[in-house]
CSV table of C-alpha atoms in Angstrom, one decimal:
chain,number,residue,atom,x,y,z
A,1,MET,CA,35.6,3.3,-7.3
A,2,ALA,CA,33.9,3.8,-10.3
A,3,ALA,CA,32.4,7.4,-11.2
A,4,ILE,CA,29.0,7.2,-12.9
A,5,SER,CA,29.4,8.5,-16.6
A,6,LYS,CA,26.8,11.1,-17.3
A,7,SER,CA,26.6,14.3,-19.5
A,8,SER,CA,26.8,17.6,-18.2
A,9,SER,CA,23.5,18.6,-18.2
A,10,ASN,CA,22.3,15.5,-16.2
A,11,GLY,CA,25.8,14.6,-14.0
A,12,ARG,CA,24.6,16.8,-11.2
A,13,LEU,CA,21.8,17.1,-9.1
A,14,PRO,CA,19.6,20.3,-9.4
A,15,ARG,CA,21.0,22.9,-7.3
A,16,SER,CA,18.8,23.9,-4.0
A,17,GLY,CA,18.7,27.1,-1.9
A,18,SER,CA,22.1,26.4,-0.3
A,19,LYS,CA,23.9,26.1,-3.4
A,20,MET,CA,24.3,22.4,-3.1
A,21,ASP,CA,26.1,20.4,-6.1
A,22,MET,CA,26.1,16.8,-5.6
A,23,ALA,CA,27.5,13.5,-7.8
A,24,LEU,CA,27.1,10.2,-8.2
A,25,ASN,CA,29.3,7.3,-7.7
A,26,GLU,CA,29.2,3.7,-8.1
A,27,LEU,CA,30.6,1.6,-5.2
A,28,ASN,CA,31.9,-1.8,-5.6
A,29,GLU,CA,31.2,-4.3,-8.3
A,30,LYS,CA,27.4,-3.9,-10.1
A,31,ASP,CA,25.1,-7.1,-9.4
A,32,THR,CA,26.6,-8.0,-6.1
A,33,LEU,CA,25.1,-7.9,-2.6
A,34,ASP,CA,27.7,-4.8,-2.0
A,35,TYR,CA,26.7,-2.4,-4.9
A,36,ARG,CA,25.7,0.8,-4.1
A,37,VAL,CA,24.9,4.4,-5.7
A,38,GLN,CA,26.4,6.9,-3.3
A,39,ALA,CA,25.8,10.5,-3.8
A,40,HIS,CA,28.7,13.2,-2.7
A,41,ARG,CA,29.9,17.2,-2.7
A,42,ASP,CA,32.7,17.3,-4.8
A,43,ASP,CA,35.0,17.4,-2.1
A,44,GLY,CA,34.1,14.0,-1.4
A,45,GLU,CA,31.6,14.4,1.6
A,46,VAL,CA,29.1,11.9,1.5
A,47,LEU,CA,25.5,13.4,1.1
A,48,SER,CA,22.3,11.1,1.5
A,49,LEU,CA,19.7,11.2,-1.5
A,50,TRP,CA,16.6,10.9,0.9
A,51,HIS,CA,17.7,13.4,3.4
A,52,ASP,CA,19.9,16.2,1.4
A,53,VAL,CA,18.0,16.5,-1.7
A,54,PRO,CA,15.7,19.2,-1.6
A,55,LEU,CA,11.7,17.8,-2.5
A,56,THR,CA,11.0,20.9,-4.1
A,57,SER,CA,12.6,22.2,-7.4
A,58,GLU,CA,13.7,25.9,-7.0
A,59,GLU,CA,14.7,26.1,-11.4
A,60,VAL,CA,11.1,24.9,-12.1
A,61,PRO,CA,7.9,26.2,-9.7
A,62,GLY,CA,5.6,24.2,-8.6
A,63,ALA,CA,8.1,21.0,-9.6
A,64,LEU,CA,8.8,18.2,-7.0
A,65,HIS,CA,12.5,16.6,-7.3
A,66,PHE,CA,12.3,12.3,-8.5
A,67,ILE,CA,14.9,10.1,-7.2
A,68,CYS,CA,14.7,7.3,-9.7
A,69,GLU,CA,15.6,4.3,-8.2
A,70,ILE,CA,14.2,1.5,-11.1
A,71,PRO,CA,14.4,2.6,-14.6
A,72,ARG,CA,11.6,2.7,-17.2
A,73,CYS,CA,12.0,-1.3,-19.3
A,74,SER,CA,14.4,-3.0,-16.2
A,75,ARG,CA,13.8,-4.7,-13.6
A,76,LYS,CA,16.3,-4.9,-11.0
A,77,LYS,CA,14.7,-4.2,-7.8
A,78,TYR,CA,16.9,-1.2,-6.6
A,79,GLU,CA,15.5,1.2,-3.5
A,80,ILE,CA,17.3,3.8,-1.0
A,81,ALA,CA,19.0,1.7,2.0
A,82,THR,CA,16.8,3.6,4.6
A,83,ASP,CA,18.9,1.8,7.0
A,84,GLU,CA,22.0,2.6,6.1
A,85,ALA,CA,24.3,5.3,6.7
A,86,GLY,CA,24.2,8.2,4.0
A,87,THR,CA,21.2,6.1,2.2
A,88,PRO,CA,22.7,4.9,-0.8
A,89,ILE,CA,20.8,3.1,-3.7
A,90,LYS,CA,21.1,-0.9,-3.4
A,91,GLN,CA,19.6,-3.8,-5.2
A,92,ASP,CA,17.1,-5.3,-2.4
A,93,GLU,CA,18.2,-8.7,-1.3
A,94,LYS,CA,16.4,-11.7,-0.1
A,95,LYS,CA,18.3,-14.5,1.5
A,96,GLY,CA,20.9,-13.5,0.2
A,97,LYS,CA,20.1,-13.5,-3.4
A,98,LEU,CA,19.5,-9.7,-5.1
A,99,ARG,CA,15.7,-9.1,-6.2
A,100,GLU,CA,14.6,-8.6,-9.6
A,101,PHE,CA,10.6,-8.3,-11.0
A,102,LYS,CA,9.8,-11.7,-12.0
A,103,LYS,CA,6.7,-10.2,-14.0
A,104,GLY,CA,9.3,-8.9,-16.2
A,105,ASP,CA,10.8,-5.0,-17.0
A,106,ILE,CA,8.8,-2.3,-15.4
A,107,LEU,CA,6.5,0.0,-17.4
A,108,PHE,CA,7.5,3.7,-16.2
A,109,ASN,CA,10.4,5.3,-14.0
A,110,TYR,CA,9.9,4.4,-10.5
A,111,GLY,CA,11.6,5.8,-7.4
A,112,CYS,CA,10.5,7.9,-4.6
A,113,PHE,CA,10.0,11.7,-3.0
A,114,PRO,CA,13.1,12.9,-1.1
A,115,ARG,CA,12.6,14.2,2.7
A,116,THR,CA,9.2,12.4,2.8
A,117,TRP,CA,8.6,9.3,4.9
A,118,GLU,CA,5.2,6.6,4.8
A,119,ASP,CA,5.1,7.0,9.0
A,120,PRO,CA,3.8,3.3,9.8
A,121,ASP,CA,2.0,4.7,13.0
A,122,PHE,CA,-0.2,7.2,10.9
A,123,ILE,CA,-3.6,5.9,9.2
A,124,HIS,CA,-4.5,8.2,6.9
A,125,PRO,CA,-8.4,9.5,7.0
A,126,ASP,CA,-9.6,8.3,4.4
A,127,LEU,CA,-8.1,4.7,5.0
A,128,ARG,CA,-9.7,4.4,8.3
A,129,GLU,CA,-11.9,1.4,7.3
A,130,GLU,CA,-8.9,-0.5,6.3
A,131,GLY,CA,-6.8,0.7,9.0
A,132,VAL,CA,-3.5,0.7,7.7
A,133,GLY,CA,-0.4,2.8,8.4
A,134,GLY,CA,2.6,3.8,6.2
A,135,ASP,CA,5.3,1.1,4.6
A,136,ASN,CA,8.3,3.1,6.8
A,137,ASP,CA,9.8,3.9,3.3
A,138,PRO,CA,9.8,7.7,1.4
A,139,LEU,CA,7.3,8.3,-0.9
A,140,ASP,CA,6.8,6.3,-4.2
A,141,VAL,CA,6.6,7.6,-7.4
A,142,CYS,CA,5.8,6.5,-10.9
A,143,GLU,CA,7.1,8.9,-13.8
A,144,ILE,CA,5.6,8.6,-17.1
A,145,GLY,CA,7.7,10.3,-19.6
A,146,LEU,CA,9.5,9.6,-22.6
A,147,ARG,CA,13.1,9.5,-20.9
A,148,ILE,CA,14.5,6.3,-19.1
A,149,CYS,CA,16.1,7.7,-16.0
A,150,GLU,CA,19.4,6.7,-14.6
A,151,VAL,CA,19.7,4.9,-11.5
A,152,GLY,CA,19.9,7.9,-8.9
A,153,GLU,CA,19.3,10.4,-11.5
A,154,VAL,CA,17.1,13.2,-9.8
A,155,ARG,CA,14.2,14.8,-12.1
A,156,ALA,CA,12.0,18.1,-11.7
A,157,VAL,CA,8.3,16.5,-11.9
A,158,LYS,CA,5.0,17.6,-12.2
A,159,VAL,CA,2.3,15.6,-9.7
A,160,LEU,CA,-0.7,14.7,-11.4
A,161,GLY,CA,-2.4,12.1,-8.9
A,162,VAL,CA,-1.9,9.3,-6.9
A,163,LEU,CA,-2.9,5.6,-6.2
A,164,CYS,CA,-3.5,4.0,-3.0
A,165,MET,CA,-2.0,0.5,-3.0
A,166,ILE,CA,-2.7,-1.7,0.2
A,167,ASP,CA,0.4,-4.0,0.4
A,168,ASP,CA,0.8,-6.8,2.9
A,169,GLY,CA,-1.0,-4.9,5.6
A,170,GLU,CA,0.8,-1.5,4.7
A,171,ALA,CA,-0.6,1.9,3.0
A,172,ASP,CA,1.8,2.4,-0.1
A,173,TRP,CA,1.2,5.1,-2.2
A,174,LYS,CA,2.1,5.6,-5.8
A,175,VAL,CA,2.3,9.3,-6.8
A,176,VAL,CA,1.9,9.6,-10.8
A,177,VAL,CA,4.0,12.5,-12.1
A,178,ILE,CA,5.6,13.5,-15.5
A,179,ASP,CA,9.3,14.8,-16.5
A,180,ALA,CA,8.8,18.5,-16.5
A,181,ALA,CA,11.0,18.9,-19.4
A,182,ASP,CA,8.5,15.9,-20.9
A,183,PRO,CA,6.7,16.9,-24.5
A,184,TRP,CA,3.6,15.6,-22.8
A,185,ALA,CA,4.2,18.0,-20.1
A,186,PRO,CA,2.2,21.2,-21.1
A,187,LEU,CA,-0.9,19.0,-21.6
A,188,LEU,CA,-1.0,17.4,-18.7
A,189,ASN,CA,-1.8,19.1,-15.3
A,190,ASP,CA,-4.1,16.7,-13.5
A,191,ILE,CA,-5.1,12.8,-13.4
A,192,GLU,CA,-7.7,13.2,-15.7
A,193,ASP,CA,-5.6,14.8,-18.6
A,194,VAL,CA,-3.2,11.2,-18.6
A,195,ASP,CA,-6.8,9.5,-19.4
A,196,ILE,CA,-7.1,12.2,-21.8
A,197,HIS,CA,-4.0,12.1,-23.9
A,198,LEU,CA,-2.1,8.9,-22.9
A,199,PRO,CA,-5.0,6.7,-22.4
A,200,ASN,CA,-4.2,2.9,-21.0
A,201,ILE,CA,-1.3,4.7,-18.7
A,202,LEU,CA,-3.1,4.8,-15.5
A,203,HIS,CA,-5.3,1.2,-15.8
A,204,ASN,CA,-1.3,-0.2,-17.0
A,205,ILE,CA,-0.1,1.0,-13.6
A,206,ARG,CA,-2.6,-0.2,-11.9
A,207,GLU,CA,-2.7,-3.5,-13.1
A,208,TRP,CA,1.6,-3.9,-12.9
A,209,PHE,CA,0.9,-3.0,-8.7
A,210,ARG,CA,-2.1,-5.6,-8.7
A,211,THR,CA,0.0,-8.8,-10.4
A,212,TYR,CA,3.6,-8.0,-10.2
A,213,LYS,CA,3.8,-10.4,-7.4
A,214,ILE,CA,2.1,-13.3,-8.6
A,215,PRO,CA,5.1,-14.6,-10.1
A,216,ASP,CA,6.3,-15.2,-6.8
A,217,GLY,CA,3.3,-17.5,-5.7
A,218,LYS,CA,1.7,-14.4,-3.8
A,219,PRO,CA,-2.1,-13.6,-4.4
A,220,PRO,CA,-2.7,-9.6,-6.1
A,221,ASN,CA,-2.5,-7.0,-4.4
A,222,VAL,CA,-5.0,-4.7,-3.5
A,223,PHE,CA,-6.1,-1.0,-3.4
A,224,GLY,CA,-8.0,1.7,-1.5
A,225,LEU,CA,-9.9,4.6,-2.3
A,226,GLN,CA,-12.3,2.1,-4.3
A,227,GLU,CA,-9.0,1.3,-6.7
A,228,ARG,CA,-9.1,4.9,-7.6
A,229,PHE,CA,-6.4,7.6,-9.0
A,230,MET,CA,-7.1,10.6,-6.9
A,231,ASN,CA,-6.2,14.2,-8.5
A,232,ALA,CA,-3.3,16.3,-8.4
A,233,SER,CA,-4.2,18.1,-5.4
A,234,TYR,CA,-5.3,15.0,-3.2
A,235,ALA,CA,-1.6,13.9,-3.8
A,236,MET,CA,0.1,17.1,-3.2
A,237,ASN,CA,-1.9,16.5,0.4
A,238,VAL,CA,0.0,13.1,0.5
A,239,VAL,CA,3.0,14.4,-0.3
A,240,SER,CA,2.9,17.5,2.4
A,241,GLU,CA,1.4,14.4,5.1
A,242,THR,CA,5.0,12.6,4.5
A,243,HIS,CA,6.9,15.4,4.1
A,244,ASP,CA,5.6,16.5,7.9
A,245,ALA,CA,6.1,12.7,9.0
A,246,TRP,CA,9.8,12.8,7.7
A,247,LYS,CA,10.3,16.2,9.9
A,248,GLU,CA,9.1,14.3,12.9
A,249,LEU,CA,11.6,11.1,12.2
A,250,VAL,CA,13.9,13.8,11.6
A,251,ILE,CA,13.3,15.2,15.3
A,252,SER,CA,12.3,11.2,16.1
A,253,LYS,CA,11.3,12.6,19.8
A,254,ASN,CA,9.5,9.3,20.6
A,255,GLY,CA,12.8,7.4,19.0
A,256,GLU,CA,11.1,6.8,15.5
A,257,LYS,CA,14.3,5.9,13.8
A,258,LEU,CA,15.3,3.6,16.6
A,259,LYS,CA,12.2,2.2,16.8
A,260,HIS,CA,11.7,1.8,12.9
A,261,ASN,CA,15.5,1.3,12.1
A,262,LEU,CA,16.3,4.3,10.0
A,263,SER,CA,19.3,6.1,9.4
A,264,VAL,CA,18.7,9.5,10.1
A,265,PRO,CA,22.0,11.6,10.9
A,266,ASP,CA,21.6,13.3,14.4
A,267,ASN,CA,22.6,16.8,13.2
A,268,LEU,CA,19.5,16.9,10.6
A,269,LYS,CA,17.2,18.2,13.2
A,270,ASN,CA,19.5,21.3,13.4
A,271,ARG,CA,18.6,22.1,10.1
A,272,LEU,CA,15.2,21.8,9.9
A,273,ASP,CA,15.0,25.8,9.9
A,274,ASP,CA,17.4,25.7,6.7
A,275,MET,CA,16.1,27.9,4.0
A,276,ASP,CA,15.7,24.9,1.3
A,277,ILE,CA,13.8,22.6,4.2
A,278,GLN,CA,11.5,26.1,5.0
A,279,ARG,CA,11.0,26.1,1.3
A,280,ASP,CA,10.1,22.8,0.6
A,281,THR,CA,7.4,22.6,3.5
A,282,GLY,CA,6.0,26.0,2.3
A,283,MET,CA,5.7,25.0,-1.6
A,284,VAL,CA,3.8,21.8,-0.9
A,285,LYS,CA,1.5,23.2,2.1
A,286,LYS,CA,0.6,26.3,-0.4
A,287,LEU,CA,-1.0,24.0,-3.1
A,288,SER,CA,-4.3,22.6,-2.3
A,289,SER,CA,-5.7,19.6,-0.9
A,290,ASN,CA,-8.7,17.5,-1.6
A,291,SER,CA,-10.6,14.8,1.0
A,292,LEU,CA,-12.3,11.8,-0.6
A,293,ALA,CA,-15.4,13.1,0.3
A,294,ALA,CA,-14.9,16.4,-1.0
A,295,LEU,CA,-14.1,14.7,-4.4
A,296,ASP,CA,-17.2,12.5,-4.5
A,297,GLU,CA,-19.1,15.7,-3.9
A,298,ALA,CA,-17.1,17.6,-6.4
A,299,SER,CA,-18.3,14.7,-8.7
A,300,SER,CA,-22.0,15.2,-8.6
A,301,ASN,CA,-21.5,19.4,-8.5
A,302,PRO,CA,-19.1,20.6,-11.2
A,303,ALA,CA,-19.3,24.3,-8.9
A,304,VAL,CA,-18.0,22.5,-5.8
A,305,MET,CA,-15.3,21.2,-7.9
A,306,LEU,CA,-13.6,24.4,-8.8
A,307,GLY,CA,-13.7,25.4,-5.0
A,308,ALA,CA,-12.0,22.3,-3.8
A,309,GLY,CA,-8.6,22.8,-6.1
A,310,ALA,CA,-9.4,20.9,-9.1
A,311,ALA,CA,-6.8,21.9,-11.6
A,312,GLY,CA,-8.3,23.9,-14.6
A,313,ASP,CA,-6.2,25.2,-17.4
A,314,ASP,CA,-5.4,28.6,-16.1
A,315,GLU,CA,-4.3,27.2,-12.3
A,316,ALA,CA,-1.3,24.6,-13.8
A,317,PRO,CA,1.8,25.2,-12.5
A,318,SER,CA,4.1,27.2,-14.2
A,319,PHE,CA,6.5,24.7,-16.3
């Protein structure tokens, strides 16, 4: 067991309301099927990046915690092993072979939000025509800052918007964020700011997801919501829905965790009233949301946009 070497500022996950500290360890040899990145306490207790890391940041008001699975400028397909005890990060495999993106290196830091789950049985109201449910994973995140994150690193990020990819008949949301400490972060408060200050970034994200399976002999991916990147408040609504779904998964009243082959500790349901989880729920619900219909109306009526939760300069989160 070899410890991952990190600086003192980045070797620990951000503190939660329970003053929880985490470290990361590499288990087994890299580039093998058994390689894992596992979180743990100082006393060695195993912790789950998916279940134990708070969704919201206590240190950076309005920010969420992003878990990096695949660093920018890399191609190994690391992911949280949602069906394994402790839900470590592993490299995905198919038919016994480790997977990489044949398209090449990914253009952004890619990972997920903790304490979220895309429920396969839930169809978003704006996707009724497509009739697709979630993909049975934590909510995916694309971080567009300058920093290249490490596998398993947790960063406080600003939510900017969301894209809905439809992958093999499943809704696969991609939330666009930027590291709250990034030099560009003060200029980026909503999705339109990305096109203004970082032109072509959003286009490149969409085209990456559209084409990355083509080298595997598969057709291009398609998207819901007219291929639009929805704004920050719409994205926060998706975050809130998937956080609520995660809590339902923890309870598993109808056997969801067994039905979907997911690793959720039985004692986690007794922690849903803990301060850090209550803070997660309260924070995401405080942020406004838009439906697709409301956004369409707002685009033709600026007065409606102001009332629908669009982010103006004076409404930006405090970072």
